[in-house]
Amino acid sequence: MADIIDGKAVSQRLKDELKEEVAGLKAQGKEAVLAVIQVGNDPASSVYVGNKKKACAYIGIGSESYELPEETTQEELLALIDRLNEDDKITGILCQLPVPGHIDEDTIIRRISPLKDVDGFHPMSVGALCIGEKGFVSCTPAGIMKLLEYSDIDVEGKECVVVGRSNIVGKPMALLLLRANGTVTVCHSRTKNLQEVCRRADILVVAVGKPKMITEEYVKDGAVVIDVGIHRMDNGKLCGDVDYDRVAPKCSAITPVPGGVGPMTIAMLMYNCVNAIR
Ligand code: GUN
């Protein structure tokens, strides 16, 4: 039976390590303050933002909330970001996505200073990752690398298959696995013979956004399976992109949903917030 990779436990360990480090940095007069912007009141976004602020409080990172009404204009949002970019007290800026349809997401992402881009979404951050320079790394894929590291799963020389090519998860995930000397294949909706390609994987990372799409036919015996998806089923329970009950018996290790990748995303946001003042 597979080892269950406990994202909750790893994220708690990481947050406790960060808490200690933040106390040390405070003693040297260095303080992290995260500005959290939410436009509108999408209930899911409110939950995420609430959890991010709670994590800041736990670790000792300051947080400032900017809850803007749905009808906020793009110009008003850009003016706020400009102000926060210039404010030396603010060390990280996060604008919760999605923003309302009349605001262009890319314009917002590009306006946040790369020095305060704790989400790692700015093209400068992505470019730095691409060429192996220092910079903020998108939290979910960075969290997956931490999970692999804490689980003693070595990436070097392994066949790694990433299913999904989003800017936030799939692409940075592929770059991080490559940086760790994996042999990386990225699959997407146009990939032919997806099952066959996935079955090559020693490490399979799935971020497709389709409930239980990955069944045992996609998985090689003994593979490590990382599930980024999270979906609410009709019965109220959560599930991932991987059909856990069918896939787990074949794996050497697997992340559950909930309690796998999810908790790592916020822990890595906190890591990035601390990195901003290191
Ligand atoms: N919306 C969903 N996930 C994220 C995230 O990691 N960062 C931001 N800013 N918005 C999100």
mmCIF file of C-alpha atoms and ligand atoms in Angstrom:
data_model
loop_
_atom_site.group_PDB
_atom_site.id
_atom_site.type_symbol
_atom_site.label_atom_id
_atom_site.label_comp_id
_atom_site.label_asym_id
_atom_site.label_seq_id
_atom_site.Cartn_x
_atom_site.Cartn_y
_atom_site.Cartn_z
ATOM 1 C CA MET A 1 0.000 0.000 0.000
ATOM 2 C CA ALA A 2 1.163 3.521 -0.762
ATOM 3 C CA ASP A 3 2.712 5.940 1.724
ATOM 4 C CA ILE A 4 0.233 8.750 2.237
ATOM 5 C CA ILE A 5 2.055 12.059 1.916
ATOM 6 C CA ASP A 6 0.758 14.166 4.813
ATOM 7 C CA GLY A 7 0.669 17.744 3.534
ATOM 8 C CA LYS A 8 -0.950 18.983 6.708
ATOM 9 C CA ALA A 9 1.927 17.705 8.859
ATOM 10 C CA VAL A 10 4.628 18.990 6.467
ATOM 11 C CA SER A 11 2.952 22.396 6.239
ATOM 12 C CA GLN A 12 2.724 22.592 10.051
ATOM 13 C CA ARG A 13 6.437 21.777 10.357
ATOM 14 C CA LEU A 14 7.315 24.392 7.790
ATOM 15 C CA LYS A 15 5.125 27.027 9.458
ATOM 16 C CA ASP A 16 6.723 26.281 12.833
ATOM 17 C CA GLU A 17 10.210 26.640 11.328
ATOM 18 C CA LEU A 18 9.168 29.934 9.739
ATOM 19 C CA LYS A 19 7.668 31.172 13.014
ATOM 20 C CA GLU A 20 11.025 30.696 14.710
ATOM 21 C CA GLU A 21 12.883 32.396 11.878
ATOM 22 C CA VAL A 22 10.466 35.340 11.860
ATOM 23 C CA ALA A 23 11.083 35.867 15.591
ATOM 24 C CA GLY A 24 14.835 35.951 14.885
ATOM 25 C CA LEU A 25 14.422 38.393 12.008
ATOM 26 C CA LYS A 26 12.221 40.627 14.187
ATOM 27 C CA ALA A 27 15.027 40.760 16.762
ATOM 28 C CA GLN A 28 17.253 42.130 13.959
ATOM 29 C CA GLY A 29 14.605 44.754 13.168
ATOM 30 C CA LYS A 30 13.356 43.028 10.011
ATOM 31 C CA GLU A 31 9.578 42.681 9.752
ATOM 32 C CA ALA A 32 7.441 41.103 7.057
ATOM 33 C CA VAL A 33 4.080 42.672 6.249
ATOM 34 C CA LEU A 34 1.792 41.174 3.611
ATOM 35 C CA ALA A 35 -0.818 43.334 1.887
ATOM 36 C CA VAL A 36 -3.775 41.168 0.884
ATOM 37 C CA ILE A 37 -6.122 42.623 -1.725
ATOM 38 C CA GLN A 38 -9.525 41.146 -2.502
ATOM 39 C CA VAL A 39 -11.852 42.729 -5.041
ATOM 40 C CA GLY A 40 -15.496 41.714 -4.606
ATOM 41 C CA ASN A 41 -16.709 39.040 -2.211
ATOM 42 C CA ASP A 42 -16.484 35.708 -3.951
ATOM 43 C CA PRO A 43 -17.102 33.286 -1.044
ATOM 44 C CA ALA A 44 -14.288 30.866 -2.021
ATOM 45 C CA SER A 45 -11.819 33.777 -2.292
ATOM 46 C CA SER A 46 -12.937 35.061 1.121
ATOM 47 C CA VAL A 47 -12.133 31.657 2.648
ATOM 48 C CA TYR A 48 -8.675 31.563 0.995
ATOM 49 C CA VAL A 49 -7.899 35.151 2.021
ATOM 50 C CA GLY A 50 -9.050 34.430 5.581
ATOM 51 C CA ASN A 51 -6.748 31.396 5.758
ATOM 52 C CA LYS A 52 -3.803 33.408 4.447
ATOM 53 C CA LYS A 53 -4.322 36.100 7.090
ATOM 54 C CA LYS A 54 -4.641 33.428 9.792
ATOM 55 C CA ALA A 55 -1.338 31.857 8.675
ATOM 56 C CA CYS A 56 0.355 35.282 8.816
ATOM 57 C CA ALA A 57 -0.885 35.795 12.384
ATOM 58 C CA TYR A 58 0.378 32.329 13.420
ATOM 59 C CA ILE A 59 3.862 32.917 12.049
ATOM 60 C CA GLY A 60 4.207 36.516 13.183
ATOM 61 C CA ILE A 61 3.942 38.151 9.767
ATOM 62 C CA GLY A 62 1.903 41.357 9.733
ATOM 63 C CA SER A 63 -1.029 41.519 7.336
ATOM 64 C CA GLU A 64 -2.981 44.445 5.967
ATOM 65 C CA SER A 65 -6.351 43.795 4.352
ATOM 66 C CA TYR A 66 -7.699 45.708 1.397
ATOM 67 C CA GLU A 67 -11.270 44.552 0.775
ATOM 68 C CA LEU A 68 -12.450 46.461 -2.268
ATOM 69 C CA PRO A 69 -15.983 46.502 -3.685
ATOM 70 C CA GLU A 70 -16.841 44.504 -6.835
ATOM 71 C CA GLU A 71 -17.220 47.732 -8.858
ATOM 72 C CA THR A 72 -13.659 48.937 -8.133
ATOM 73 C CA THR A 73 -12.119 50.111 -11.416
ATOM 74 C CA GLN A 74 -8.866 48.782 -12.806
ATOM 75 C CA GLU A 75 -7.338 52.257 -12.377
ATOM 76 C CA GLU A 76 -8.280 52.334 -8.696
ATOM 77 C CA LEU A 77 -6.774 48.886 -8.139
ATOM 78 C CA LEU A 78 -3.580 49.849 -10.003
ATOM 79 C CA ALA A 79 -3.321 53.036 -7.919
ATOM 80 C CA LEU A 80 -3.535 50.962 -4.722
ATOM 81 C CA ILE A 81 -0.848 48.564 -5.992
ATOM 82 C CA ASP A 82 1.397 51.538 -6.882
ATOM 83 C CA ARG A 83 0.954 52.892 -3.361
ATOM 84 C CA LEU A 84 1.778 49.509 -1.793
ATOM 85 C CA ASN A 85 4.788 49.059 -4.105
ATOM 86 C CA GLU A 86 6.186 52.343 -2.797
ATOM 87 C CA ASP A 87 5.386 51.693 0.871
ATOM 88 C CA ASP A 88 8.625 50.410 2.506
ATOM 89 C CA LYS A 89 6.665 48.898 5.393
ATOM 90 C CA ILE A 90 4.861 46.501 2.985
ATOM 91 C CA THR A 91 7.169 43.608 2.058
ATOM 92 C CA GLY A 92 4.722 41.410 0.108
ATOM 93 C CA ILE A 93 1.637 42.089 -2.032
ATOM 94 C CA LEU A 94 -1.010 39.555 -2.981
ATOM 95 C CA CYS A 95 -4.086 40.267 -5.074
ATOM 96 C CA GLN A 96 -6.477 37.324 -4.735
ATOM 97 C CA LEU A 97 -7.562 35.903 -8.090
ATOM 98 C CA PRO A 98 -9.906 35.800 -9.867
ATOM 99 C CA VAL A 99 -10.597 39.538 -10.088
ATOM 100 C CA PRO A 100 -13.945 40.711 -11.526
ATOM 101 C CA GLY A 101 -14.283 40.454 -15.329
ATOM 102 C CA HIS A 102 -13.834 44.191 -16.017
ATOM 103 C CA ILE A 103 -10.288 44.051 -14.580
ATOM 104 C CA ASP A 104 -7.450 42.536 -16.627
ATOM 105 C CA GLU A 105 -5.653 39.947 -14.514
ATOM 106 C CA ASP A 106 -2.369 40.132 -16.445
ATOM 107 C CA THR A 107 -2.178 43.916 -16.029
ATOM 108 C CA ILE A 108 -2.623 43.505 -12.257
ATOM 109 C CA ILE A 109 -0.023 40.729 -12.008
ATOM 110 C CA ARG A 110 2.510 42.831 -13.936
ATOM 111 C CA ARG A 111 1.942 45.919 -11.777
ATOM 112 C CA ILE A 112 2.986 44.254 -8.502
ATOM 113 C CA SER A 113 6.704 44.922 -7.932
ATOM 114 C CA PRO A 114 8.735 41.738 -8.585
ATOM 115 C CA LEU A 115 10.435 42.483 -5.218
ATOM 116 C CA LYS A 116 7.063 42.044 -3.450
ATOM 117 C CA ASP A 117 5.566 39.380 -5.736
ATOM 118 C CA VAL A 118 5.047 36.684 -3.068
ATOM 119 C CA ASP A 119 2.659 34.768 -5.381
ATOM 120 C CA GLY A 120 5.479 34.386 -7.934
ATOM 121 C CA PHE A 121 3.139 35.278 -10.809
ATOM 122 C CA HIS A 122 5.036 38.266 -12.290
ATOM 123 C CA PRO A 123 6.773 37.540 -15.635
ATOM 124 C CA MET A 124 10.093 38.550 -13.972
ATOM 125 C CA SER A 125 9.577 35.870 -11.291
ATOM 126 C CA VAL A 126 8.614 33.274 -13.895
ATOM 127 C CA GLY A 127 11.591 34.259 -16.080
ATOM 128 C CA ALA A 128 13.983 33.972 -13.126
ATOM 129 C CA LEU A 129 12.662 30.487 -12.407
ATOM 130 C CA CYS A 130 13.070 29.566 -16.063
ATOM 131 C CA ILE A 131 16.775 30.459 -16.149
ATOM 132 C CA GLY A 132 17.536 29.206 -12.647
ATOM 133 C CA GLU A 133 17.959 32.602 -10.966
ATOM 134 C CA LYS A 134 16.690 33.549 -7.511
ATOM 135 C CA GLY A 135 13.125 34.817 -7.324
ATOM 136 C CA PHE A 136 9.685 34.089 -5.933
ATOM 137 C CA VAL A 137 8.261 30.740 -7.049
ATOM 138 C CA SER A 138 4.541 30.049 -7.457
ATOM 139 C CA CYS A 139 3.347 28.571 -4.157
ATOM 140 C CA THR A 140 1.604 25.341 -5.217
ATOM 141 C CA PRO A 141 4.461 23.881 -7.294
ATOM 142 C CA ALA A 142 7.009 25.113 -4.735
ATOM 143 C CA GLY A 143 4.946 23.337 -2.062
ATOM 144 C CA ILE A 144 4.981 20.118 -4.076
ATOM 145 C CA MET A 145 8.793 20.248 -4.249
ATOM 146 C CA LYS A 146 8.881 20.665 -0.440
ATOM 147 C CA LEU A 147 6.522 17.688 -0.048
ATOM 148 C CA LEU A 148 8.824 15.539 -2.204
ATOM 149 C CA GLU A 149 11.857 16.736 -0.247
ATOM 150 C CA TYR A 150 10.287 16.078 3.177
ATOM 151 C CA SER A 151 9.126 12.637 1.938
ATOM 152 C CA ASP A 152 12.698 11.772 0.808
ATOM 153 C CA ILE A 153 11.573 11.333 -2.788
ATOM 154 C CA ASP A 154 14.524 12.066 -5.054
ATOM 155 C CA VAL A 155 13.682 13.653 -8.403
ATOM 156 C CA GLU A 156 17.091 13.329 -10.072
ATOM 157 C CA GLY A 157 16.993 11.120 -13.152
ATOM 158 C CA LYS A 158 13.308 10.260 -12.677
ATOM 159 C CA GLU A 159 10.642 10.299 -15.374
ATOM 160 C CA CYS A 160 8.355 13.137 -14.269
ATOM 161 C CA VAL A 161 5.041 13.715 -16.018
ATOM 162 C CA VAL A 162 3.030 16.875 -15.329
ATOM 163 C CA VAL A 163 -0.583 16.848 -16.516
ATOM 164 C CA GLY A 164 -1.728 20.463 -17.001
ATOM 165 C CA ARG A 165 0.115 23.489 -18.374
ATOM 166 C CA SER A 166 -1.290 26.455 -16.440
ATOM 167 C CA ASN A 167 0.983 29.403 -15.688
ATOM 168 C CA ILE A 168 0.362 28.980 -11.954
ATOM 169 C CA VAL A 169 0.916 25.230 -11.573
ATOM 170 C CA GLY A 170 1.805 23.120 -14.635
ATOM 171 C CA LYS A 171 4.523 25.273 -16.197
ATOM 172 C CA PRO A 172 6.386 26.243 -12.987
ATOM 173 C CA MET A 173 6.039 22.638 -11.780
ATOM 174 C CA ALA A 174 7.781 21.389 -14.914
ATOM 175 C CA LEU A 175 10.576 23.962 -14.460
ATOM 176 C CA LEU A 176 11.118 23.004 -10.809
ATOM 177 C CA LEU A 177 11.269 19.287 -11.616
ATOM 178 C CA LEU A 178 13.724 20.061 -14.415
ATOM 179 C CA ARG A 179 15.809 22.159 -12.017
ATOM 180 C CA ALA A 180 15.897 19.102 -9.719
ATOM 181 C CA ASN A 181 17.303 17.067 -12.652
ATOM 182 C CA GLY A 182 14.121 15.164 -13.486
ATOM 183 C CA THR A 183 13.304 14.142 -17.063
ATOM 184 C CA VAL A 184 10.124 16.115 -17.580
ATOM 185 C CA THR A 185 7.131 15.704 -19.889
ATOM 186 C CA VAL A 186 4.226 18.172 -19.831
ATOM 187 C CA CYS A 187 0.830 16.863 -20.980
ATOM 188 C CA HIS A 188 -2.316 18.816 -21.756
ATOM 189 C CA SER A 189 -5.736 18.554 -23.377
ATOM 190 C CA ARG A 190 -4.240 17.941 -26.854
ATOM 191 C CA THR A 191 -1.782 15.253 -25.751
ATOM 192 C CA LYS A 192 -2.203 12.013 -27.686
ATOM 193 C CA ASN A 193 -2.091 8.727 -25.762
ATOM 194 C CA LEU A 194 -2.293 10.475 -22.397
ATOM 195 C CA GLN A 195 -2.631 7.188 -20.512
ATOM 196 C CA GLU A 196 0.481 5.826 -22.148
ATOM 197 C CA VAL A 197 2.537 8.947 -21.380
ATOM 198 C CA CYS A 198 1.324 9.051 -17.763
ATOM 199 C CA ARG A 199 2.200 5.370 -17.333
ATOM 200 C CA ARG A 200 5.857 6.264 -18.012
ATOM 201 C CA ALA A 201 5.962 8.447 -14.919
ATOM 202 C CA ASP A 202 7.969 7.681 -11.810
ATOM 203 C CA ILE A 203 6.522 10.942 -10.479
ATOM 204 C CA LEU A 204 3.094 11.971 -11.810
ATOM 205 C CA VAL A 205 1.783 15.451 -10.974
ATOM 206 C CA VAL A 206 -1.833 16.060 -11.925
ATOM 207 C CA ALA A 207 -3.333 19.552 -12.236
ATOM 208 C CA VAL A 208 -6.143 19.247 -14.774
ATOM 209 C CA GLY A 209 -9.174 20.425 -12.818
ATOM 210 C CA LYS A 210 -11.289 17.338 -13.617
ATOM 211 C CA PRO A 211 -12.626 15.284 -10.704
ATOM 212 C CA LYS A 212 -11.183 11.740 -10.473
ATOM 213 C CA MET A 213 -9.948 11.829 -14.061
ATOM 214 C CA ILE A 214 -6.777 9.867 -13.351
ATOM 215 C CA THR A 215 -7.571 6.209 -12.731
ATOM 216 C CA GLU A 216 -5.271 3.222 -12.230
ATOM 217 C CA GLU A 217 -4.836 2.806 -16.008
ATOM 218 C CA TYR A 218 -2.771 6.022 -16.024
ATOM 219 C CA VAL A 219 -0.359 4.936 -13.305
ATOM 220 C CA LYS A 220 2.711 2.716 -13.333
ATOM 221 C CA ASP A 221 3.190 0.307 -10.428
ATOM 222 C CA GLY A 222 5.213 2.021 -7.700
ATOM 223 C CA ALA A 223 4.790 5.578 -9.047
ATOM 224 C CA VAL A 224 4.578 8.670 -6.828
ATOM 225 C CA VAL A 225 1.291 10.493 -7.511
ATOM 226 C CA ILE A 226 0.740 14.150 -6.610
ATOM 227 C CA ASP A 227 -2.831 15.446 -6.904
ATOM 228 C CA VAL A 228 -3.302 19.220 -7.202
ATOM 229 C CA GLY A 229 -7.067 19.118 -7.882
ATOM 230 C CA ILE A 230 -9.767 19.852 -5.344
ATOM 231 C CA HIS A 231 -13.470 19.444 -6.105
ATOM 232 C CA ARG A 232 -16.645 19.244 -4.044
ATOM 233 C CA MET A 233 -18.696 16.159 -4.981
ATOM 234 C CA ASP A 234 -22.504 15.934 -4.911
ATOM 235 C CA ASN A 235 -22.302 14.118 -1.561
ATOM 236 C CA GLY A 236 -20.477 17.137 -0.087
ATOM 237 C CA LYS A 237 -17.101 15.368 0.177
ATOM 238 C CA LEU A 238 -13.920 16.645 -1.447
ATOM 239 C CA CYS A 239 -12.011 14.773 -4.147
ATOM 240 C CA GLY A 240 -9.032 15.467 -6.392
ATOM 241 C CA ASP A 241 -8.157 15.031 -10.062
ATOM 242 C CA VAL A 242 -6.988 11.514 -9.127
ATOM 243 C CA ASP A 243 -9.378 8.672 -8.313
ATOM 244 C CA TYR A 244 -7.649 8.028 -5.000
ATOM 245 C CA ASP A 245 -9.286 4.699 -4.092
ATOM 246 C CA ARG A 246 -8.401 3.145 -7.442
ATOM 247 C CA VAL A 247 -4.913 4.658 -7.785
ATOM 248 C CA ALA A 248 -3.514 4.445 -4.222
ATOM 249 C CA PRO A 249 -3.055 0.634 -4.231
ATOM 250 C CA LYS A 250 -0.689 0.959 -7.228
ATOM 251 C CA CYS A 251 1.523 3.787 -5.925
ATOM 252 C CA SER A 252 4.555 3.934 -3.705
ATOM 253 C CA ALA A 253 3.347 7.326 -2.396
ATOM 254 C CA ILE A 254 0.318 9.554 -2.998
ATOM 255 C CA THR A 255 -1.089 12.862 -1.751
ATOM 256 C CA PRO A 256 -4.651 12.715 -0.390
ATOM 257 C CA VAL A 257 -7.370 15.320 -1.018
ATOM 258 C CA PRO A 258 -7.904 17.095 1.284
ATOM 259 C CA GLY A 259 -4.685 17.208 3.323
ATOM 260 C CA GLY A 260 -2.103 16.771 0.561
ATOM 261 C CA VAL A 261 -1.018 19.628 -1.707
ATOM 262 C CA GLY A 262 -3.620 22.153 -0.449
ATOM 263 C CA PRO A 263 -2.076 22.994 2.933
ATOM 264 C CA MET A 264 1.343 23.432 1.306
ATOM 265 C CA THR A 265 0.201 26.334 -0.876
ATOM 266 C CA ILE A 266 -0.346 28.643 2.100
ATOM 267 C CA ALA A 267 2.805 27.400 3.863
ATOM 268 C CA MET A 268 4.827 28.326 0.761
ATOM 269 C CA LEU A 269 3.155 31.728 0.571
ATOM 270 C CA MET A 270 4.429 32.270 4.110
ATOM 271 C CA TYR A 271 7.863 31.001 3.018
ATOM 272 C CA ASN A 272 7.861 33.570 0.207
ATOM 273 C CA CYS A 273 6.787 36.326 2.620
ATOM 274 C CA VAL A 274 9.763 35.500 4.836
ATOM 275 C CA ASN A 275 12.056 35.251 1.803
ATOM 276 C CA ALA A 276 11.091 38.824 0.919
ATOM 277 C CA ILE A 277 12.909 40.072 4.062
ATOM 278 C CA ARG A 278 15.716 37.504 4.362
HETATM 279 N N1 GUN B 1 -6.549 32.260 -6.446
HETATM 280 C C1 GUN B 1 -6.448 30.912 -6.330
HETATM 281 N N2 GUN B 1 -5.201 30.579 -5.943
HETATM 282 C C2 GUN B 1 -4.506 31.729 -5.806
HETATM 283 C C3 GUN B 1 -3.171 32.034 -5.419
HETATM 284 O O1 GUN B 1 -2.343 31.166 -5.126
HETATM 285 N N3 GUN B 1 -2.857 33.351 -5.385
HETATM 286 C C4 GUN B 1 -3.740 34.321 -5.710
HETATM 287 N N4 GUN B 1 -3.331 35.584 -5.652
HETATM 288 N N5 GUN B 1 -4.990 34.081 -6.068
HETATM 289 C C5 GUN B 1 -5.363 32.781 -6.118
#
